[in-house]
PDB file of C-alpha atoms in Angstrom:
ATOM      1  CA  MET V   1     112.797 -34.101  53.571  1.00  0.00           C
ATOM      2  CA  LYS V   2     113.670 -31.201  55.968  1.00  0.00           C
ATOM      3  CA  LYS V   3     112.958 -27.874  55.385  1.00  0.00           C
ATOM      4  CA  ASN V   4     115.655 -25.401  55.146  1.00  0.00           C
ATOM      5  CA  ILE V   5     113.209 -22.137  54.991  1.00  0.00           C
ATOM      6  CA  LYS V   6     115.795 -19.538  55.830  1.00  0.00           C
ATOM      7  CA  LYS V   7     117.244 -20.470  51.714  1.00  0.00           C
ATOM      8  CA  GLU V   8     114.549 -20.160  50.520  1.00  0.00           C
ATOM      9  CA  VAL V   9     112.948 -16.599  51.476  1.00  0.00           C
ATOM     10  CA  GLU V  10     114.793 -13.489  51.419  1.00  0.00           C
ATOM     11  CA  TYR V  11     113.481  -9.643  52.391  1.00  0.00           C
ATOM     12  CA  VAL V  12     114.236  -7.206  50.588  1.00  0.00           C
ATOM     13  CA  LYS V  13     114.754  -4.040  53.368  1.00  0.00           C
ATOM     14  CA  LYS V  14     114.851  -1.266  51.149  1.00  0.00           C
ATOM     15  CA  ASP V  15     111.954   1.217  51.168  1.00  0.00           C
ATOM     16  CA  ILE V  16     111.973   1.720  47.324  1.00  0.00           C
ATOM     17  CA  VAL V  17     111.772  -2.136  45.847  1.00  0.00           C
ATOM     18  CA  ILE V  18     113.212  -2.248  42.151  1.00  0.00           C
ATOM     19  CA  LEU V  19     112.786  -5.769  40.460  1.00  0.00           C
ATOM     20  CA  ASN V  20     115.077  -5.862  37.336  1.00  0.00           C
ATOM     21  CA  ASN V  21     116.449  -9.485  35.390  1.00  0.00           C
ATOM     22  CA  ASN V  22     119.489  -9.489  37.036  1.00  0.00           C
ATOM     23  CA  LEU V  23     116.977  -9.711  40.698  1.00  0.00           C
ATOM     24  CA  THR V  24     114.838 -12.270  39.483  1.00  0.00           C
ATOM     25  CA  ASN V  25     117.356 -14.470  37.408  1.00  0.00           C
ATOM     26  CA  LYS V  26     118.935 -14.404  40.966  1.00  0.00           C
ATOM     27  CA  LEU V  27     116.197 -15.721  42.128  1.00  0.00           C
ATOM     28  CA  ILE V  28     115.703 -18.662  39.500  1.00  0.00           C
ATOM     29  CA  LYS V  29     119.748 -19.302  39.927  1.00  0.00           C
ATOM     30  CA  GLU V  30     119.268 -19.878  44.006  1.00  0.00           C
ATOM     31  CA  ALA V  31     115.685 -21.776  43.812  1.00  0.00           C
ATOM     32  CA  SER V  32     117.795 -24.434  41.898  1.00  0.00           C
ATOM     33  CA  GLN V  33     120.581 -24.493  44.377  1.00  0.00           C
ATOM     34  CA  ASN V  34     118.130 -24.924  47.121  1.00  0.00           C
ATOM     35  CA  LEU V  35     116.495 -28.407  48.218  1.00  0.00           C
ATOM     36  CA  ARG V  36     113.113 -28.155  47.980  1.00  0.00           C
ATOM     37  CA  LYS V  37     113.547 -25.577  44.509  1.00  0.00           C
ATOM     38  CA  ARG V  38     111.647 -22.818  44.612  1.00  0.00           C
ATOM     39  CA  LYS V  39     112.670 -19.306  46.287  1.00  0.00           C
ATOM     40  CA  ARG V  40     110.860 -16.092  46.918  1.00  0.00           C
ATOM     41  CA  ILE V  41     112.170 -12.198  47.257  1.00  0.00           C
ATOM     42  CA  CYS V  42     109.708 -10.714  50.304  1.00  0.00           C
ATOM     43  CA  THR V  43     109.335  -7.098  49.200  1.00  0.00           C
ATOM     44  CA  HIS V  44     107.564  -6.375  52.956  1.00  0.00           C
ATOM     45  CA  LYS V  45     110.108  -5.743  55.874  1.00  0.00           C
ATOM     46  CA  ASN V  46     108.724  -8.274  57.707  1.00  0.00           C
ATOM     47  CA  ASN V  47     105.339 -11.048  58.287  1.00  0.00           C
ATOM     48  CA  SER V  48     103.723  -8.106  60.915  1.00  0.00           C
ATOM     49  CA  GLN V  49     103.413  -5.749  57.598  1.00  0.00           C
ATOM     50  CA  LYS V  50      99.696  -5.760  56.165  1.00  0.00           C
ATOM     51  CA  ILE V  51     100.411  -6.245  52.998  1.00  0.00           C
ATOM     52  CA  HIS V  52     102.954  -9.142  51.313  1.00  0.00           C
ATOM     53  CA  GLU V  53     104.434  -8.794  48.138  1.00  0.00           C
ATOM     54  CA  MET V  54     106.544 -12.592  47.237  1.00  0.00           C
ATOM     55  CA  PHE V  55     108.166 -12.443  44.232  1.00  0.00           C
ATOM     56  CA  ILE V  56     108.153 -16.345  43.930  1.00  0.00           C
ATOM     57  CA  VAL V  57     110.209 -19.137  41.510  1.00  0.00           C
ATOM     58  CA  HIS V  58     109.884 -23.236  41.502  1.00  0.00           C
ATOM     59  CA  GLU V  59     110.631 -25.261  39.668  1.00  0.00           C
ATOM     60  CA  LYS V  60     109.297 -28.137  37.409  1.00  0.00           C
ATOM     61  CA  GLY V  61     108.120 -30.786  39.798  1.00  0.00           C
ATOM     62  CA  ASN V  62     107.693 -29.113  43.014  1.00  0.00           C
ATOM     63  CA  TYR V  63     104.331 -29.874  44.892  1.00  0.00           C
ATOM     64  CA  ILE V  64     102.577 -27.490  45.794  1.00  0.00           C
ATOM     65  CA  ARG V  65      99.918 -29.133  48.796  1.00  0.00           C
ATOM     66  CA  PRO V  66      96.346 -28.552  48.651  1.00  0.00           C
ATOM     67  CA  HIS V  67      95.911 -25.086  51.247  1.00  0.00           C
ATOM     68  CA  MET V  68      93.878 -22.197  52.020  1.00  0.00           C
ATOM     69  CA  HIS V  69      94.557 -19.840  53.927  1.00  0.00           C
ATOM     70  CA  LYS V  70      91.849 -18.722  56.753  1.00  0.00           C
ATOM     71  CA  TYR V  71      90.797 -14.767  56.881  1.00  0.00           C
ATOM     72  CA  LYS V  72      92.840 -13.782  53.816  1.00  0.00           C
ATOM     73  CA  THR V  73      92.239 -12.798  49.926  1.00  0.00           C
ATOM     74  CA  GLU V  74      95.041 -14.238  47.786  1.00  0.00           C
ATOM     75  CA  SER V  75      96.233 -12.743  43.952  1.00  0.00           C
ATOM     76  CA  MET V  76      98.559 -14.679  41.423  1.00  0.00           C
ATOM     77  CA  LEU V  77     100.681 -12.940  38.785  1.00  0.00           C
ATOM     78  CA  ILE V  78     102.347 -15.429  36.544  1.00  0.00           C
ATOM     79  CA  LEU V  79     105.640 -13.644  35.422  1.00  0.00           C
ATOM     80  CA  GLU V  80     106.986 -16.748  33.850  1.00  0.00           C
ATOM     81  CA  GLY V  81     105.968 -19.749  32.842  1.00  0.00           C
ATOM     82  CA  ILE V  82     102.775 -21.818  32.886  1.00  0.00           C
ATOM     83  CA  ILE V  83     100.453 -23.746  35.701  1.00  0.00           C
ATOM     84  CA  ASP V  84      97.311 -25.634  35.735  1.00  0.00           C
ATOM     85  CA  PHE V  85      95.599 -23.847  38.947  1.00  0.00           C
ATOM     86  CA  ILE V  86      92.916 -26.059  40.564  1.00  0.00           C
ATOM     87  CA  ILE V  87      90.225 -25.103  43.224  1.00  0.00           C
ATOM     88  CA  PHE V  88      89.134 -27.554  45.524  1.00  0.00           C
ATOM     89  CA  ASN V  89      85.665 -27.768  48.088  1.00  0.00           C
ATOM     90  CA  LYS V  90      86.007 -28.492  51.287  1.00  0.00           C
ATOM     91  CA  ASN V  91      86.054 -32.155  50.849  1.00  0.00           C
ATOM     92  CA  GLY V  92      88.816 -32.057  47.805  1.00  0.00           C
ATOM     93  CA  ASN V  93      86.333 -32.366  44.884  1.00  0.00           C
ATOM     94  CA  VAL V  94      87.834 -29.856  42.638  1.00  0.00           C
ATOM     95  CA  LYS V  95      85.565 -26.540  41.720  1.00  0.00           C
ATOM     96  CA  LYS V  96      87.541 -25.246  38.874  1.00  0.00           C
ATOM     97  CA  VAL V  97      90.627 -26.232  37.246  1.00  0.00           C
ATOM     98  CA  PHE V  98      92.773 -23.976  34.342  1.00  0.00           C
ATOM     99  CA  ARG V  99      95.807 -23.517  33.126  1.00  0.00           C
ATOM    100  CA  MET V 100      97.916 -20.161  34.029  1.00  0.00           C
ATOM    101  CA  GLY V 101     100.811 -18.172  31.831  1.00  0.00           C
ATOM    102  CA  ASN V 102     102.432 -15.076  31.394  1.00  0.00           C
ATOM    103  CA  TYR V 103     100.894 -11.549  30.138  1.00  0.00           C
ATOM    104  CA  LEU V 104     101.855 -13.007  26.334  1.00  0.00           C
ATOM    105  CA  SER V 105      99.793 -16.352  26.757  1.00  0.00           C
ATOM    106  CA  LYS V 106      96.746 -17.776  25.869  1.00  0.00           C
ATOM    107  CA  PHE V 107      95.913 -18.160  28.913  1.00  0.00           C
ATOM    108  CA  PRO V 108      94.530 -16.030  31.729  1.00  0.00           C
ATOM    109  CA  PHE V 109      97.571 -14.218  33.995  1.00  0.00           C
ATOM    110  CA  TYR V 110      96.048 -13.372  36.890  1.00  0.00           C
ATOM    111  CA  THR V 111      94.026 -14.624  39.688  1.00  0.00           C
ATOM    112  CA  SER V 112      92.822 -13.608  43.252  1.00  0.00           C
ATOM    113  CA  LEU V 113      90.920 -15.917  45.328  1.00  0.00           C
ATOM    114  CA  GLN V 114      88.996 -13.746  47.794  1.00  0.00           C
ATOM    115  CA  LYS V 115      87.961 -16.590  50.058  1.00  0.00           C
ATOM    116  CA  ASP V 116      89.091 -19.513  51.616  1.00  0.00           C
ATOM    117  CA  PHE V 117      89.127 -21.564  49.207  1.00  0.00           C
ATOM    118  CA  PHE V 118      91.739 -25.175  48.611  1.00  0.00           C
ATOM    119  CA  HIS V 119      93.519 -24.285  46.111  1.00  0.00           C
ATOM    120  CA  SER V 120      96.828 -26.081  44.458  1.00  0.00           C
ATOM    121  CA  TYR V 121      99.179 -26.090  41.213  1.00  0.00           C
ATOM    122  CA  ILE V 122     100.902 -27.990  38.953  1.00  0.00           C
ATOM    123  CA  ILE V 123     103.970 -26.086  37.146  1.00  0.00           C
ATOM    124  CA  ARG V 124     103.611 -27.353  33.677  1.00  0.00           C
ATOM    125  CA  SER V 125     106.897 -25.186  32.182  1.00  0.00           C
ATOM    126  CA  LYS V 126     110.351 -25.666  33.432  1.00  0.00           C
ATOM    127  CA  LYS V 127     110.038 -23.220  36.006  1.00  0.00           C
ATOM    128  CA  LEU V 128     107.417 -20.949  37.028  1.00  0.00           C
ATOM    129  CA  LEU V 129     107.320 -16.818  38.114  1.00  0.00           C
ATOM    130  CA  PHE V 130     105.225 -15.049  40.067  1.00  0.00           C
ATOM    131  CA  LEU V 131     104.391 -12.174  42.259  1.00  0.00           C
ATOM    132  CA  GLU V 132     102.173 -12.927  44.923  1.00  0.00           C
ATOM    133  CA  ILE V 133      99.951 -10.991  47.131  1.00  0.00           C
ATOM    134  CA  THR V 134      97.857 -11.423  50.384  1.00  0.00           C
ATOM    135  CA  SER V 135      97.218  -9.791  53.103  1.00  0.00           C
ATOM    136  CA  GLY V 136      98.881  -9.686  56.102  1.00  0.00           C
ATOM    137  CA  PRO V 137      99.800 -10.262  58.907  1.00  0.00           C
ATOM    138  CA  PHE V 138     101.472 -14.048  58.546  1.00  0.00           C
ATOM    139  CA  ILE V 139     100.415 -16.594  60.724  1.00  0.00           C
ATOM    140  CA  ARG V 140     101.538 -20.145  60.147  1.00  0.00           C
ATOM    141  CA  ASN V 141      98.473 -21.843  61.862  1.00  0.00           C
ATOM    142  CA  ASN V 142      96.343 -19.811  59.587  1.00  0.00           C
ATOM    143  CA  THR V 143      97.201 -21.842  56.530  1.00  0.00           C
ATOM    144  CA  ILE V 144      95.544 -25.415  56.664  1.00  0.00           C
ATOM    145  CA  PHE V 145      96.450 -28.096  54.811  1.00  0.00           C
ATOM    146  CA  SER V 146      94.047 -29.807  52.878  1.00  0.00           C
ATOM    147  CA  GLU V 147      93.310 -33.206  55.266  1.00  0.00           C
ATOM    148  CA  TRP V 148      92.810 -35.347  52.052  1.00  0.00           C
ATOM    149  CA  SER V 149      96.064 -34.394  50.380  1.00  0.00           C
ATOM    150  CA  PRO V 150      99.266 -36.202  50.143  1.00  0.00           C
ATOM    151  CA  ASP V 151     101.416 -34.879  52.487  1.00  0.00           C
ATOM    152  CA  GLU V 152     103.973 -31.957  51.031  1.00  0.00           C
ATOM    153  CA  ILE V 153     107.456 -34.036  51.695  1.00  0.00           C
ATOM    154  CA  GLU V 154     105.567 -36.883  49.190  1.00  0.00           C
ATOM    155  CA  ILE V 155     105.824 -34.952  46.388  1.00  0.00           C
ATOM    156  CA  LYS V 156     105.401 -38.019  43.733  1.00  0.00           C
ATOM    157  CA  LYS V 157     102.581 -39.327  45.236  1.00  0.00           C
ATOM    158  CA  GLY V 158     101.615 -35.493  45.862  1.00  0.00           C
ATOM    159  CA  LEU V 159     102.073 -34.413  42.118  1.00  0.00           C
ATOM    160  CA  GLU V 160     100.588 -38.480  40.631  1.00  0.00           C
ATOM    161  CA  PHE V 161      96.901 -37.076  43.161  1.00  0.00           C
ATOM    162  CA  LEU V 162      96.743 -33.349  41.353  1.00  0.00           C
ATOM    163  CA  LYS V 163      97.005 -34.913  37.693  1.00  0.00           C
ATOM    164  CA  GLN V 164      94.135 -37.209  38.955  1.00  0.00           C
ATOM    165  CA  LYS V 165      92.112 -35.169  40.456  1.00  0.00           C
ATOM    166  CA  ILE V 166      92.632 -33.236  37.329  1.00  0.00           C
ATOM    167  CA  TYR V 167      91.630 -35.968  35.455  1.00  0.00           C
ATOM    168  CA  GLU V 168      88.653 -37.026  37.260  1.00  0.00           C
ATOM    169  CA  PHE V 169      87.321 -33.550  36.604  1.00  0.00           C
ATOM    170  CA  LYS V 170      87.817 -33.730  33.285  1.00  0.00           C
ATOM    171  CA  LYS V 171      85.973 -36.682  32.345  1.00  0.00           C
TER     172      LYS V 171
END
């Protein structure tokens, strides 16, 4: 599967960004039309800014390969949808699993990783809309994908891997 990141990422170039249902509905529609069924709108103007804020949509069935971001904090606020958030140690053993949902759900709706933890999630709802905030600048080589997990293009294998890891952790 060839990535077409240009269709997945959009930057808002305005000095005042206002998000409304029209924009999130557009984001959801465009995610469904993309090959990887995901889309993000970046409210930062470019990759060199110190703070990166992104509204992101992923459809159910997306595999988010376990990864970590060197030298960064990363926060996630769920606006719509439900996930199982997974934190791994460096060897691929699960440290923590917890379900997340939006503010009105009974689940936690926000998490912030203050260290370099490998993490991933399984989308349990039809779609997921969330706000991700992290520090910039974006340096591709500072995103480290785990060597012990399936490659991002192995979607079915990757999702089975994550489910198995959760199952083993809960035993």
